[in-house]
PDB file of C-alpha atoms in Angstrom:
ATOM      1  CA  MET A   1       8.613  11.957  10.226  1.00  0.00           C
ATOM      2  CA  LYS A   2       8.081  11.656   6.503  1.00  0.00           C
ATOM      3  CA  VAL A   3       6.132   8.423   5.547  1.00  0.00           C
ATOM      4  CA  LEU A   4       6.037   6.803   2.276  1.00  0.00           C
ATOM      5  CA  VAL A   5       2.707   4.042   1.155  1.00  0.00           C
ATOM      6  CA  VAL A   6       3.305   2.318  -1.965  1.00  0.00           C
ATOM      7  CA  ALA A   7       0.384   1.208  -4.024  1.00  0.00           C
ATOM      8  CA  PRO A   8       0.510  -1.169  -6.909  1.00  0.00           C
ATOM      9  CA  HIS A   9      -3.301   0.049  -7.368  1.00  0.00           C
ATOM     10  CA  ARG A  10      -5.873   2.498  -6.607  1.00  0.00           C
ATOM     11  CA  ASP A  11      -7.222   1.693  -3.053  1.00  0.00           C
ATOM     12  CA  ASP A  12      -4.371  -0.802  -2.183  1.00  0.00           C
ATOM     13  CA  GLU A  13      -3.083   2.089  -0.176  1.00  0.00           C
ATOM     14  CA  ILE A  14      -6.107   2.611   2.138  1.00  0.00           C
ATOM     15  CA  LEU A  15      -7.064  -1.266   2.205  1.00  0.00           C
ATOM     16  CA  GLY A  16      -3.574  -2.340   3.890  1.00  0.00           C
ATOM     17  CA  VAL A  17      -2.350   0.940   5.445  1.00  0.00           C
ATOM     18  CA  GLY A  18      -5.370   3.281   5.728  1.00  0.00           C
ATOM     19  CA  GLY A  19      -5.808   3.046   9.495  1.00  0.00           C
ATOM     20  CA  THR A  20      -2.245   3.542  10.015  1.00  0.00           C
ATOM     21  CA  ILE A  21      -2.205   6.748   7.585  1.00  0.00           C
ATOM     22  CA  LEU A  22      -4.797   8.049   9.593  1.00  0.00           C
ATOM     23  CA  LYS A  23      -2.985   7.702  12.832  1.00  0.00           C
ATOM     24  CA  ARG A  24       0.278   9.070  11.219  1.00  0.00           C
ATOM     25  CA  LYS A  25      -1.781  12.156  10.076  1.00  0.00           C
ATOM     26  CA  ALA A  26      -2.927  12.782  13.661  1.00  0.00           C
ATOM     27  CA  ALA A  27       0.245  12.700  14.955  1.00  0.00           C
ATOM     28  CA  GLY A  28       1.121  15.294  12.714  1.00  0.00           C
ATOM     29  CA  ASP A  29       3.717  13.279  10.046  1.00  0.00           C
ATOM     30  CA  HIS A  30       4.004  13.997   6.491  1.00  0.00           C
ATOM     31  CA  VAL A  31       2.223  11.071   4.154  1.00  0.00           C
ATOM     32  CA  THR A  32       2.736  10.558   0.354  1.00  0.00           C
ATOM     33  CA  VAL A  33       1.031   7.972  -1.515  1.00  0.00           C
ATOM     34  CA  CYS A  34       2.679   6.735  -4.802  1.00  0.00           C
ATOM     35  CA  LEU A  35       0.391   5.061  -6.963  1.00  0.00           C
ATOM     36  CA  VAL A  36       2.388   2.213  -9.194  1.00  0.00           C
ATOM     37  CA  THR A  37       0.003   1.612 -11.920  1.00  0.00           C
ATOM     38  CA  ALA A  38      -1.307   5.388 -12.364  1.00  0.00           C
ATOM     39  CA  ARG A  39      -0.513   5.250 -16.006  1.00  0.00           C
ATOM     40  CA  GLU A  40       0.716   9.192 -15.503  1.00  0.00           C
ATOM     41  CA  GLY A  41       1.143  10.782 -18.887  1.00  0.00           C
ATOM     42  CA  GLU A  42      -1.616   8.895 -20.651  1.00  0.00           C
ATOM     43  CA  VAL A  43      -5.189   9.788 -21.071  1.00  0.00           C
ATOM     44  CA  LEU A  44      -7.066   7.499 -18.788  1.00  0.00           C
ATOM     45  CA  PRO A  45     -10.303   5.340 -19.969  1.00  0.00           C
ATOM     46  CA  GLU A  46     -13.712   6.680 -18.244  1.00  0.00           C
ATOM     47  CA  CYS A  47     -13.599   3.746 -15.932  1.00  0.00           C
ATOM     48  CA  THR A  48     -10.014   4.422 -14.501  1.00  0.00           C
ATOM     49  CA  GLN A  49     -10.636   8.044 -14.579  1.00  0.00           C
ATOM     50  CA  ILE A  50     -13.957   6.938 -12.147  1.00  0.00           C
ATOM     51  CA  ILE A  51     -11.469   4.661  -9.669  1.00  0.00           C
ATOM     52  CA  HIS A  52      -9.294   7.397  -9.942  1.00  0.00           C
ATOM     53  CA  ARG A  53     -11.482  10.444  -8.448  1.00  0.00           C
ATOM     54  CA  GLU A  54     -12.532   8.030  -5.644  1.00  0.00           C
ATOM     55  CA  MET A  55      -8.822   7.681  -4.613  1.00  0.00           C
ATOM     56  CA  GLN A  56      -8.270  11.713  -4.650  1.00  0.00           C
ATOM     57  CA  LYS A  57     -11.792  11.618  -2.286  1.00  0.00           C
ATOM     58  CA  ALA A  58     -10.253   8.791  -0.128  1.00  0.00           C
ATOM     59  CA  HIS A  59      -7.017  10.541   0.261  1.00  0.00           C
ATOM     60  CA  ALA A  60      -8.502  14.224   0.697  1.00  0.00           C
ATOM     61  CA  PHE A  61     -10.588  12.317   3.607  1.00  0.00           C
ATOM     62  CA  CYS A  62      -7.128  10.835   4.499  1.00  0.00           C
ATOM     63  CA  GLY A  63      -5.382  13.714   4.758  1.00  0.00           C
ATOM     64  CA  VAL A  64      -2.676  12.542   2.397  1.00  0.00           C
ATOM     65  CA  ASP A  65      -0.206  15.013   1.973  1.00  0.00           C
ATOM     66  CA  GLU A  66       1.318  14.152  -1.375  1.00  0.00           C
ATOM     67  CA  TYR A  67       0.350  11.836  -4.486  1.00  0.00           C
ATOM     68  CA  ILE A  68       3.095  10.883  -7.071  1.00  0.00           C
ATOM     69  CA  GLY A  69       1.854   8.866  -9.759  1.00  0.00           C
ATOM     70  CA  LEU A  70       4.255   6.395 -11.880  1.00  0.00           C
ATOM     71  CA  PRO A  71       3.756   5.842 -15.847  1.00  0.00           C
ATOM     72  CA  PHE A  72       3.312   2.056 -15.653  1.00  0.00           C
ATOM     73  CA  GLY A  73      -0.391   0.505 -16.437  1.00  0.00           C
ATOM     74  CA  ALA A  74      -2.174  -2.279 -14.430  1.00  0.00           C
ATOM     75  CA  ASN A  75      -0.835  -5.842 -15.553  1.00  0.00           C
ATOM     76  CA  LYS A  76       1.425  -4.200 -17.842  1.00  0.00           C
ATOM     77  CA  ILE A  77       4.596  -3.418 -15.696  1.00  0.00           C
ATOM     78  CA  GLU A  78       6.647  -5.993 -17.071  1.00  0.00           C
ATOM     79  CA  GLN A  79       6.341  -4.790 -20.542  1.00  0.00           C
ATOM     80  CA  PHE A  80       9.047  -1.852 -19.045  1.00  0.00           C
ATOM     81  CA  THR A  81      12.724  -3.226 -18.307  1.00  0.00           C
ATOM     82  CA  ARG A  82      13.836  -3.675 -15.099  1.00  0.00           C
ATOM     83  CA  LEU A  83      16.363  -0.685 -15.488  1.00  0.00           C
ATOM     84  CA  GLU A  84      13.358   1.910 -16.302  1.00  0.00           C
ATOM     85  CA  VAL A  85      11.025   0.220 -13.398  1.00  0.00           C
ATOM     86  CA  ASN A  86      13.947   0.343 -10.685  1.00  0.00           C
ATOM     87  CA  LYS A  87      14.864   3.925 -12.227  1.00  0.00           C
ATOM     88  CA  ALA A  88      11.811   4.823 -11.340  1.00  0.00           C
ATOM     89  CA  PHE A  89      11.371   3.798  -7.986  1.00  0.00           C
ATOM     90  CA  ASP A  90      14.951   5.167  -7.312  1.00  0.00           C
ATOM     91  CA  ASP A  91      13.599   8.318  -8.248  1.00  0.00           C
ATOM     92  CA  VAL A  92      10.345   8.556  -5.790  1.00  0.00           C
ATOM     93  CA  PHE A  93      12.808   7.601  -3.084  1.00  0.00           C
ATOM     94  CA  ARG A  94      15.361  10.109  -4.081  1.00  0.00           C
ATOM     95  CA  LYS A  95      12.213  12.682  -3.849  1.00  0.00           C
ATOM     96  CA  VAL A  96      10.644  12.029  -0.989  1.00  0.00           C
ATOM     97  CA  GLN A  97      13.339  10.459   1.185  1.00  0.00           C
ATOM     98  CA  PRO A  98      10.672   8.681   3.568  1.00  0.00           C
ATOM     99  CA  ASP A  99      11.415   7.666   7.203  1.00  0.00           C
ATOM    100  CA  GLU A 100       9.307   4.986   6.998  1.00  0.00           C
ATOM    101  CA  VAL A 101       7.952   2.758   3.936  1.00  0.00           C
ATOM    102  CA  TYR A 102       4.802   0.582   3.110  1.00  0.00           C
ATOM    103  CA  LEU A 103       5.021  -2.043   0.037  1.00  0.00           C
ATOM    104  CA  PRO A 104       2.716  -4.590  -0.627  1.00  0.00           C
ATOM    105  CA  PHE A 105       3.601  -8.501   0.509  1.00  0.00           C
ATOM    106  CA  TRP A 106       5.890 -10.094  -2.224  1.00  0.00           C
ATOM    107  CA  GLY A 107       3.488 -13.280  -2.020  1.00  0.00           C
ATOM    108  CA  ASP A 108       0.591 -11.454  -3.271  1.00  0.00           C
ATOM    109  CA  MET A 109      -1.379 -13.135  -6.078  1.00  0.00           C
ATOM    110  CA  GLN A 110      -1.127 -10.197  -8.107  1.00  0.00           C
ATOM    111  CA  LYS A 111       2.057  -9.872 -10.436  1.00  0.00           C
ATOM    112  CA  ASP A 112       2.093  -6.006 -10.060  1.00  0.00           C
ATOM    113  CA  HIS A 113       2.106  -6.266  -6.139  1.00  0.00           C
ATOM    114  CA  GLN A 114       5.511  -8.675  -6.479  1.00  0.00           C
ATOM    115  CA  MET A 115       6.958  -6.497  -8.714  1.00  0.00           C
ATOM    116  CA  THR A 116       6.427  -3.516  -7.194  1.00  0.00           C
ATOM    117  CA  THR A 117       8.271  -4.547  -3.945  1.00  0.00           C
ATOM    118  CA  GLU A 118      11.385  -5.951  -5.492  1.00  0.00           C
ATOM    119  CA  ALA A 119      11.818  -2.864  -7.739  1.00  0.00           C
ATOM    120  CA  ALA A 120      11.295  -0.508  -4.528  1.00  0.00           C
ATOM    121  CA  MET A 121      13.912  -3.014  -2.447  1.00  0.00           C
ATOM    122  CA  VAL A 122      16.507  -2.056  -4.985  1.00  0.00           C
ATOM    123  CA  ALA A 123      15.823   1.320  -4.256  1.00  0.00           C
ATOM    124  CA  LEU A 124      15.882   0.848  -0.747  1.00  0.00           C
ATOM    125  CA  ARG A 125      19.566  -0.638  -0.229  1.00  0.00           C
ATOM    126  CA  ALA A 126      20.418   0.618   3.153  1.00  0.00           C
ATOM    127  CA  LYS A 127      24.132   1.884   1.634  1.00  0.00           C
ATOM    128  CA  ASN A 128      21.807   4.431  -0.170  1.00  0.00           C
ATOM    129  CA  SER A 129      21.908   7.870   1.616  1.00  0.00           C
ATOM    130  CA  TYR A 130      17.934   8.381   1.026  1.00  0.00           C
ATOM    131  CA  ALA A 131      17.305   4.967   2.459  1.00  0.00           C
ATOM    132  CA  ALA A 132      14.074   4.701   4.852  1.00  0.00           C
ATOM    133  CA  LYS A 133      15.285   4.037   8.513  1.00  0.00           C
ATOM    134  CA  ARG A 134      11.970   1.734   9.018  1.00  0.00           C
ATOM    135  CA  VAL A 135      10.334  -0.754   5.977  1.00  0.00           C
ATOM    136  CA  TYR A 136       7.375  -2.622   6.263  1.00  0.00           C
ATOM    137  CA  VAL A 137       5.260  -4.667   3.756  1.00  0.00           C
ATOM    138  CA  TYR A 138       1.571  -4.887   4.113  1.00  0.00           C
ATOM    139  CA  GLU A 139      -1.593  -7.253   3.357  1.00  0.00           C
ATOM    140  CA  THR A 140      -4.379  -6.797   0.858  1.00  0.00           C
ATOM    141  CA  LEU A 141      -7.236  -8.220   1.010  1.00  0.00           C
ATOM    142  CA  SER A 142      -8.233 -10.102  -2.144  1.00  0.00           C
ATOM    143  CA  GLU A 143      -4.330 -10.384  -2.925  1.00  0.00           C
ATOM    144  CA  THR A 144      -2.581 -11.407   0.168  1.00  0.00           C
ATOM    145  CA  GLY A 145      -3.347 -14.805   1.278  1.00  0.00           C
ATOM    146  CA  ILE A 146      -5.141 -16.516  -1.761  1.00  0.00           C
ATOM    147  CA  ASN A 147      -1.794 -17.097  -3.806  1.00  0.00           C
ATOM    148  CA  THR A 148      -0.078 -20.583  -4.156  1.00  0.00           C
ATOM    149  CA  PRO A 149       0.040 -21.857  -0.396  1.00  0.00           C
ATOM    150  CA  THR A 150       3.666 -21.801  -0.166  1.00  0.00           C
ATOM    151  CA  TYR A 151       5.954 -20.741   3.164  1.00  0.00           C
ATOM    152  CA  GLN A 152       7.484 -18.114   0.773  1.00  0.00           C
ATOM    153  CA  ASN A 153       3.479 -16.868   0.038  1.00  0.00           C
ATOM    154  CA  THR A 154       2.146 -16.875   3.799  1.00  0.00           C
ATOM    155  CA  PHE A 155       2.075 -13.277   5.494  1.00  0.00           C
ATOM    156  CA  ILE A 156       3.494 -13.738   8.935  1.00  0.00           C
ATOM    157  CA  PRO A 157       2.659 -10.447  10.586  1.00  0.00           C
ATOM    158  CA  ASN A 158       5.175  -9.448  13.549  1.00  0.00           C
ATOM    159  CA  VAL A 159       4.517  -5.665  13.671  1.00  0.00           C
ATOM    160  CA  TYR A 160       1.096  -4.605  14.746  1.00  0.00           C
ATOM    161  CA  GLU A 161      -0.431  -0.899  14.753  1.00  0.00           C
ATOM    162  CA  ASP A 162      -3.055  -0.009  17.191  1.00  0.00           C
ATOM    163  CA  ILE A 163      -5.884   1.579  14.872  1.00  0.00           C
ATOM    164  CA  THR A 164      -9.167   1.310  17.136  1.00  0.00           C
ATOM    165  CA  ASP A 165      -9.542   4.958  17.191  1.00  0.00           C
ATOM    166  CA  PHE A 166      -9.433   5.098  13.488  1.00  0.00           C
ATOM    167  CA  ILE A 167     -10.875   2.149  12.093  1.00  0.00           C
ATOM    168  CA  GLU A 168     -14.289   3.735  11.491  1.00  0.00           C
ATOM    169  CA  ALA A 169     -12.864   6.605   9.342  1.00  0.00           C
ATOM    170  CA  LYS A 170     -10.583   3.587   7.706  1.00  0.00           C
ATOM    171  CA  LYS A 171     -14.067   1.963   6.628  1.00  0.00           C
ATOM    172  CA  GLU A 172     -15.056   5.414   5.776  1.00  0.00           C
ATOM    173  CA  ALA A 173     -12.301   6.179   3.602  1.00  0.00           C
ATOM    174  CA  LEU A 174     -12.718   2.954   1.590  1.00  0.00           C
ATOM    175  CA  SER A 175     -16.550   3.711   1.292  1.00  0.00           C
ATOM    176  CA  PHE A 176     -15.280   6.208  -1.371  1.00  0.00           C
ATOM    177  CA  PHE A 177     -14.295   3.503  -3.741  1.00  0.00           C
ATOM    178  CA  LYS A 178     -17.834   2.355  -4.813  1.00  0.00           C
ATOM    179  CA  SER A 179     -16.539   1.124  -7.826  1.00  0.00           C
ATOM    180  CA  GLN A 180     -14.182  -1.613  -6.178  1.00  0.00           C
ATOM    181  CA  MET A 181     -16.079  -2.559  -3.034  1.00  0.00           C
ATOM    182  CA  HIS A 182     -18.723  -5.302  -2.667  1.00  0.00           C
ATOM    183  CA  ASP A 183     -21.021  -6.852  -0.481  1.00  0.00           C
ATOM    184  CA  PHE A 184     -19.930  -9.205   2.163  1.00  0.00           C
ATOM    185  CA  PRO A 185     -18.896 -12.342   1.704  1.00  0.00           C
ATOM    186  CA  ASP A 186     -16.631 -10.559  -0.524  1.00  0.00           C
ATOM    187  CA  LEU A 187     -13.043  -9.810   0.250  1.00  0.00           C
ATOM    188  CA  ARG A 188     -13.149  -6.509  -0.414  1.00  0.00           C
ATOM    189  CA  SER A 189     -16.297  -5.645   1.749  1.00  0.00           C
ATOM    190  CA  LEU A 190     -16.631  -3.097   4.540  1.00  0.00           C
ATOM    191  CA  GLU A 191     -17.462  -6.312   6.696  1.00  0.00           C
ATOM    192  CA  THR A 192     -14.268  -8.223   6.215  1.00  0.00           C
ATOM    193  CA  ILE A 193     -12.272  -5.301   6.337  1.00  0.00           C
ATOM    194  CA  GLU A 194     -13.535  -4.814  10.142  1.00  0.00           C
ATOM    195  CA  ALA A 195     -13.551  -8.206  10.872  1.00  0.00           C
ATOM    196  CA  LEU A 196      -9.594  -8.413   9.547  1.00  0.00           C
ATOM    197  CA  ALA A 197      -8.819  -5.698  11.773  1.00  0.00           C
ATOM    198  CA  LYS A 198     -10.520  -6.952  14.925  1.00  0.00           C
ATOM    199  CA  PHE A 199      -8.519 -10.193  14.222  1.00  0.00           C
ATOM    200  CA  ARG A 200      -5.243  -8.455  14.117  1.00  0.00           C
ATOM    201  CA  GLY A 201      -6.218  -6.672  17.014  1.00  0.00           C
ATOM    202  CA  ALA A 202      -7.042  -9.506  19.008  1.00  0.00           C
ATOM    203  CA  MET A 203      -4.148 -10.883  18.329  1.00  0.00           C
ATOM    204  CA  VAL A 204      -2.351  -8.093  20.608  1.00  0.00           C
ATOM    205  CA  ASN A 205      -5.051  -7.814  22.607  1.00  0.00           C
ATOM    206  CA  VAL A 206      -6.656  -4.220  21.297  1.00  0.00           C
ATOM    207  CA  LYS A 207     -10.115  -3.804  19.644  1.00  0.00           C
ATOM    208  CA  ALA A 208      -8.324  -3.214  16.158  1.00  0.00           C
ATOM    209  CA  ALA A 209      -5.346  -3.487  14.054  1.00  0.00           C
ATOM    210  CA  GLU A 210      -3.189  -3.757  10.849  1.00  0.00           C
ATOM    211  CA  ALA A 211      -0.671  -6.254  10.734  1.00  0.00           C
ATOM    212  CA  PHE A 212       2.881  -5.556   9.060  1.00  0.00           C
ATOM    213  CA  MET A 213       6.077  -7.420   8.320  1.00  0.00           C
ATOM    214  CA  LEU A 214       9.013  -5.770   9.160  1.00  0.00           C
ATOM    215  CA  VAL A 215      11.930  -5.895   6.818  1.00  0.00           C
ATOM    216  CA  ARG A 216      13.998  -3.861   7.894  1.00  0.00           C
ATOM    217  CA  GLU A 217      14.856  -1.506  11.106  1.00  0.00           C
ATOM    218  CA  ILE A 218      17.623   0.889  11.603  1.00  0.00           C
ATOM    219  CA  ARG A 219      18.111   2.413  14.903  1.00  0.00           C
TER     220      ARG A 219
END
């Protein structure tokens, strides 16, 4: 199976889908991560180079098979036309032709997350021959659940991935992001990651889980 995880920023893919990535790799699946704000083609500033190296280490640890970087900058996607953004996503889906796709939740605080999912869904229209059979959105600690409290912005999971056997490895993968992880009670702390996994797991009577919202499944 070909799995594609779309991450607006470096570390979103591990925060939201890290346990599932590890589980898919253990099952022998092919995993691609597409980083939207990679600024591909630019010379990255030193602070961004640090995060990029952290991401590379985390990807190697998780066994990510392929990395795709898009040319957009963090907090600057709106500087591009919708046509440019939509085409970039369309090119990715044409290339990867994934069976399973993970996107950020559309109700996240960060505009980059919202725009990522909007553009991805244009490319994922079911009429396209490369449309994925399963599309999910994931939650990202520090972005999901802190937006204006409306029903559109409320993450209501209906799919749970049992990551009991992978929660410790997920925490280890996140530990590579030394520049991004902080001490508890910060939302981006290893303690919070574990607490969320246990809470999501308890909802379906397993020890640890990642939660998703199903957007579409074609059987």
